[in-house]
Short mmCIF file of C-alpha atoms in Angstrom, two decimals:
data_model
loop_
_atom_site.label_atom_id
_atom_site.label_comp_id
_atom_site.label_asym_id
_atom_site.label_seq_id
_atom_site.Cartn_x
_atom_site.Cartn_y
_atom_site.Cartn_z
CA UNK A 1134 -49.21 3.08 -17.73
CA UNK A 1135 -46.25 0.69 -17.17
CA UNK A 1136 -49.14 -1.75 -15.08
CA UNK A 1137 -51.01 -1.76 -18.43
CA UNK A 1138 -47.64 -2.48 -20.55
CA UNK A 1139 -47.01 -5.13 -18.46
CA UNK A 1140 -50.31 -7.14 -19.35
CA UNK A 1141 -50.29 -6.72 -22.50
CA UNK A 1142 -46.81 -7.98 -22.74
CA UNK A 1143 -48.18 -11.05 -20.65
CA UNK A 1144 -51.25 -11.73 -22.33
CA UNK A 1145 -48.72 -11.08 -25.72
CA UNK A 1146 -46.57 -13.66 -24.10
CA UNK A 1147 -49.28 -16.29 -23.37
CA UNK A 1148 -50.80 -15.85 -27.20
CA UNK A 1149 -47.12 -16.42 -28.34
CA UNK A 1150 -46.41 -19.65 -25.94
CA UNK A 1151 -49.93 -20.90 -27.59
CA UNK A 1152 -50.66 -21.80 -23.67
CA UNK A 1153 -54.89 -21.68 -24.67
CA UNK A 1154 -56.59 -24.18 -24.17
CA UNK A 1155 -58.24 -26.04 -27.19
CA UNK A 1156 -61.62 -24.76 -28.19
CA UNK A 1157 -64.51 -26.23 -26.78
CA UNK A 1158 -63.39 -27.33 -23.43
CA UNK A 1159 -60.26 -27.83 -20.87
CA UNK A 1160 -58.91 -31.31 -22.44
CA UNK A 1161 -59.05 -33.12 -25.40
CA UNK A 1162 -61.36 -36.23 -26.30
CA UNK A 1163 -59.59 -39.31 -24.19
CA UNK A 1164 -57.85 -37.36 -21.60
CA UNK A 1165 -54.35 -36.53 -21.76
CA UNK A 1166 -53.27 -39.53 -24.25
CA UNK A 1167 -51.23 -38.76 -26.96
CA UNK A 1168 -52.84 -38.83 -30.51
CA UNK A 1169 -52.93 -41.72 -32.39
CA UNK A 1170 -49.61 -41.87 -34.33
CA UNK A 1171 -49.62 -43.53 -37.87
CA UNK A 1172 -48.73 -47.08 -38.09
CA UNK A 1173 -45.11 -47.28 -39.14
CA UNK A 1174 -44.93 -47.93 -43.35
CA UNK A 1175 -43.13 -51.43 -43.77
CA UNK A 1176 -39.68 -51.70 -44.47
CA UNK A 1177 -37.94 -53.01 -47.60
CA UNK A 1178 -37.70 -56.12 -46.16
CA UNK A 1179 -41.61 -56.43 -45.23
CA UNK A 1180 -42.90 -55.37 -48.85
CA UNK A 1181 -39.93 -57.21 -50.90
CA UNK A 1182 -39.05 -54.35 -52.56
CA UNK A 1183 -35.25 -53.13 -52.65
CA UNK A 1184 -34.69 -50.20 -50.39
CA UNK A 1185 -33.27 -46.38 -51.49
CA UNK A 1186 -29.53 -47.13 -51.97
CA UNK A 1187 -26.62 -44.58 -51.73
CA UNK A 1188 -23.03 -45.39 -53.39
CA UNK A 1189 -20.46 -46.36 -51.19
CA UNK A 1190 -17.90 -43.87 -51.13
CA UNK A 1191 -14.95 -46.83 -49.98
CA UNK A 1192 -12.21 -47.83 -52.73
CA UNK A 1193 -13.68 -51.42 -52.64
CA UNK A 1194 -14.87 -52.40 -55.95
CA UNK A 1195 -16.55 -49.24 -57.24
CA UNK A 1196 -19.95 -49.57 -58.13
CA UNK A 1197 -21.12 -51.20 -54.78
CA UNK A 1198 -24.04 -49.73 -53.28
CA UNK A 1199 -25.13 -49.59 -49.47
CA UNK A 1200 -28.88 -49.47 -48.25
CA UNK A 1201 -29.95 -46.85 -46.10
CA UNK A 1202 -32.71 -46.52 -43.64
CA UNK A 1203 -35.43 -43.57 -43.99
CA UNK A 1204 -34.95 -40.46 -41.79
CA UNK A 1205 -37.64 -40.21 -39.57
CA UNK A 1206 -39.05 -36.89 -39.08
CA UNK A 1207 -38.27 -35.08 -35.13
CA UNK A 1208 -41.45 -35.70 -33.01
CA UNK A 1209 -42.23 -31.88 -31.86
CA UNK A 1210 -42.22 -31.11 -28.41
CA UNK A 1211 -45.78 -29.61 -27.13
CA UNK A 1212 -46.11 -26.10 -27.93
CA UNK A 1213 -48.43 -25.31 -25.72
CA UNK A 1214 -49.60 -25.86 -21.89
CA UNK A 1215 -52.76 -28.10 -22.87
CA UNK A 1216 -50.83 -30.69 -24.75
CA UNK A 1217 -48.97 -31.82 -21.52
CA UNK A 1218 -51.28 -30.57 -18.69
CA UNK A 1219 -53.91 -32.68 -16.70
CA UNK A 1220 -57.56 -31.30 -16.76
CA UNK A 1221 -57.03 -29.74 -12.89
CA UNK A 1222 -54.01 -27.99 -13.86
CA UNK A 1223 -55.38 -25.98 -17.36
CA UNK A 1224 -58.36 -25.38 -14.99
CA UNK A 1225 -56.03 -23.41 -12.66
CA UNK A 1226 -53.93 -21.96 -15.12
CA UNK A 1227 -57.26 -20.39 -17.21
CA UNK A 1228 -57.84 -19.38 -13.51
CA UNK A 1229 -54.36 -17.44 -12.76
CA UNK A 1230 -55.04 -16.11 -16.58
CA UNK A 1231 -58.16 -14.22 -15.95
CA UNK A 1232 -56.66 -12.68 -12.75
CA UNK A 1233 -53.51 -11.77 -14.00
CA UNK A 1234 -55.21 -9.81 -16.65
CA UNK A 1235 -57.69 -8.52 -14.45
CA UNK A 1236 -54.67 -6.62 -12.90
CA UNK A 1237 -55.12 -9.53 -9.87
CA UNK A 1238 -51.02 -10.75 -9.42
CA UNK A 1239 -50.40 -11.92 -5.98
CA UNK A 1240 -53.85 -14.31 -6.60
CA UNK A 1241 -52.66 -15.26 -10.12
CA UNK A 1242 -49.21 -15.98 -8.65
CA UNK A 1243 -50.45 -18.26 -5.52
CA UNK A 1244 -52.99 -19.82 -8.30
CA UNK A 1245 -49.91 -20.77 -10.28
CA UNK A 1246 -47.97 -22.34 -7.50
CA UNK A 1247 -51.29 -24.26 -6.85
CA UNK A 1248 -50.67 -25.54 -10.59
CA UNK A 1249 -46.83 -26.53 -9.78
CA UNK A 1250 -47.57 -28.54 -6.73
CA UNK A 1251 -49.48 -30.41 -9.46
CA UNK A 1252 -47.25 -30.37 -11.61
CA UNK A 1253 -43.87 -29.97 -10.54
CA UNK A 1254 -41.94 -30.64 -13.87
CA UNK A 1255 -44.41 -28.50 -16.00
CA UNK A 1256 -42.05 -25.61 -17.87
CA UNK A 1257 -45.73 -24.06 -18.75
CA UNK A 1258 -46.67 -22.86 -14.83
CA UNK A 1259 -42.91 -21.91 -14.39
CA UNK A 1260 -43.05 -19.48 -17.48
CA UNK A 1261 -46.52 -18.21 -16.53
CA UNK A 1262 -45.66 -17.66 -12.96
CA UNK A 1263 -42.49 -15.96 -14.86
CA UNK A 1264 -44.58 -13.70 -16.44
CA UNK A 1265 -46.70 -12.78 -13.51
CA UNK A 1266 -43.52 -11.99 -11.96
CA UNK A 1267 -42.31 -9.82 -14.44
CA UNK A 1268 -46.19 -7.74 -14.32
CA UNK A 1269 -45.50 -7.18 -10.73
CA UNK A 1270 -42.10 -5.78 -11.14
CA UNK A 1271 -40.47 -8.78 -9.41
CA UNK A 1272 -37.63 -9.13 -12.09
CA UNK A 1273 -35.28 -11.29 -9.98
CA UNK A 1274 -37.68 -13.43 -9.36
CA UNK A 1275 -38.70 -13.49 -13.04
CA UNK A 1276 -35.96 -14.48 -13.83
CA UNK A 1277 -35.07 -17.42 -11.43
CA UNK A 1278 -38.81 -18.45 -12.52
CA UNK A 1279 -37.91 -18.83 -16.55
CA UNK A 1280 -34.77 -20.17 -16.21
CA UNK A 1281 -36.31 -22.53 -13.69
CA UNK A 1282 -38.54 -23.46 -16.62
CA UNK A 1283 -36.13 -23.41 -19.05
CA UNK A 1284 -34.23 -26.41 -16.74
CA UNK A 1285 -37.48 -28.62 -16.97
CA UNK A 1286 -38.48 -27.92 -20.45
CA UNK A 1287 -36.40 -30.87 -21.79
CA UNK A 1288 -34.81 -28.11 -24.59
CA UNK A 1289 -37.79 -27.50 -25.82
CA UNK A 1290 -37.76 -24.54 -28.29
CA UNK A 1291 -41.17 -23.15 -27.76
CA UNK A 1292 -41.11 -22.98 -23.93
CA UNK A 1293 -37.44 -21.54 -23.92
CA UNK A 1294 -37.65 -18.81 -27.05
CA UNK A 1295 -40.42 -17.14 -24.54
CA UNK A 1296 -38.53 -17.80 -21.40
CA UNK A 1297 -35.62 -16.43 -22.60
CA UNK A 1298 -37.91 -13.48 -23.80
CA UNK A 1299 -39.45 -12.53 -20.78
CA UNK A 1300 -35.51 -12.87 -19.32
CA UNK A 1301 -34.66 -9.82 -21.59
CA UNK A 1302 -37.66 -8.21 -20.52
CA UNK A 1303 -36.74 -8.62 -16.83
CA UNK A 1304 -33.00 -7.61 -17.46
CA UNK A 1305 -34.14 -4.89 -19.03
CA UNK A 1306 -36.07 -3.55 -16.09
CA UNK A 1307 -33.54 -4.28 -13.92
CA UNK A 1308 -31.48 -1.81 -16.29
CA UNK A 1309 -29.01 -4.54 -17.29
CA UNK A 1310 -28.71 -3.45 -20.81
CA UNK A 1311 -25.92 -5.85 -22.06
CA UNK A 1312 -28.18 -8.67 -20.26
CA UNK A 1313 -31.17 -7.54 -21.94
CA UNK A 1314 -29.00 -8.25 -25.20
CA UNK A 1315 -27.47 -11.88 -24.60
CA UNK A 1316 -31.18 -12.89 -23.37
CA UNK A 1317 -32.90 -11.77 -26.39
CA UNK A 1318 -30.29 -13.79 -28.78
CA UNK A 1319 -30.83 -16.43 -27.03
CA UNK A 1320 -34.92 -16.00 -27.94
CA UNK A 1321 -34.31 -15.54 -31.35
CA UNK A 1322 -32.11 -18.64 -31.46
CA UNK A 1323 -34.35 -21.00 -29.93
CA UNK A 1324 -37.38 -19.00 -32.52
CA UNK A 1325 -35.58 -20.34 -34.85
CA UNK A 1326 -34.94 -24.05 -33.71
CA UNK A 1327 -38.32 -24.37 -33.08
CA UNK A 1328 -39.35 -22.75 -36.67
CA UNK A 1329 -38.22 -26.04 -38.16
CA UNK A 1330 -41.34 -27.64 -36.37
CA UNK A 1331 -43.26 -25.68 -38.66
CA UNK A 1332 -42.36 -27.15 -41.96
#
């Protein structure tokens, strides 16, 4: 019963991470390039029209006014495995997928570690391998494997809300109550740091 727990709360956990891979194939059209961004809109300056302007808020004459620049909107960090991952390594992490929830841990774990010496940097593999960890009852170990992926994620909400997750998961095993606490703050704070990708 607690075997069958534990995958759901890893296949749960890899649904929530949105580590699928697209439809229709392993990689998207043109490889692993970036898509197209939009062309920058011209400044001011380039069109000849005056910018947004903001009163100055200094005692010097009043009714001077400053021009600002535009806030540019926060490029989101990937959300899921497929946006960062080479072709070989989504290939082995669908692999450690279907034997993880196949009940297959120790070959979904050594798949995984294939994936990192690809990959050495990629916060994806360390949560999944994380995750695996946590299935097998390995909580130390899951532990040291999502913080290890929260120290290459670059703070990247997405990747650390579930590693912090499957932390309180693993404390919580390990019976460390109070840990199991702290760690699941810690989700819902980065939950909500990366909810304001979502506007």
């Amino acid at each position: 019963m607690q075997h069958t727990k534990l995958l759901i709360a890893l296949g749960a956990l890899i649904l929530v991470a949105g580590c699928a891979t697209q439809p229709g194939g392993m990689s998207r059209p043109g490889g692993n390039n970036p898509p197209p961004q939009p062309s920058p809109s011209p400044t001011p300056s380039q069109t000849g029209q005056p910018g947004p302007t903001t009163p100055q808020s200094s005692g010097n004459g009043g009714g001077q006014t400053a021009t600002t620049a535009p806030q540019q909107p926060k490029k989101a960090p990937p959300r899921s495995a497929s946006e960062i991952s080479s072709p070989a390594v989504m290939s082995l992490l669908g692999r450690a997928d279907t034997l993880a929830n196949a009940g297959h841990m120790d070959a979904a774990a050594s798949t995984l570690e294939r994936a990192l010496d690809l990959d050495p940097r990629n916060p994806f593999i360390y949560q999944r391998l994380a995750a695996v960890r946590l299935a097998e009852g390995q909580n130390g170990q899951a532990e040291q494997m999502a913080m290890k992926s929260n120290s290459v994620s670059d703070n990247n909400p997405f990747v650390e809300s579930g590693n912090w997750q499957l932390i309180a998961e693993a404390r919580k095993q390990a019976g460390d109550k109070m840990g199991a606490q702290k760690a699941s703050a810690q989700a819902v704070n980065f939950r909500q740091a990366a909810s304001q990708y979502n506007q």
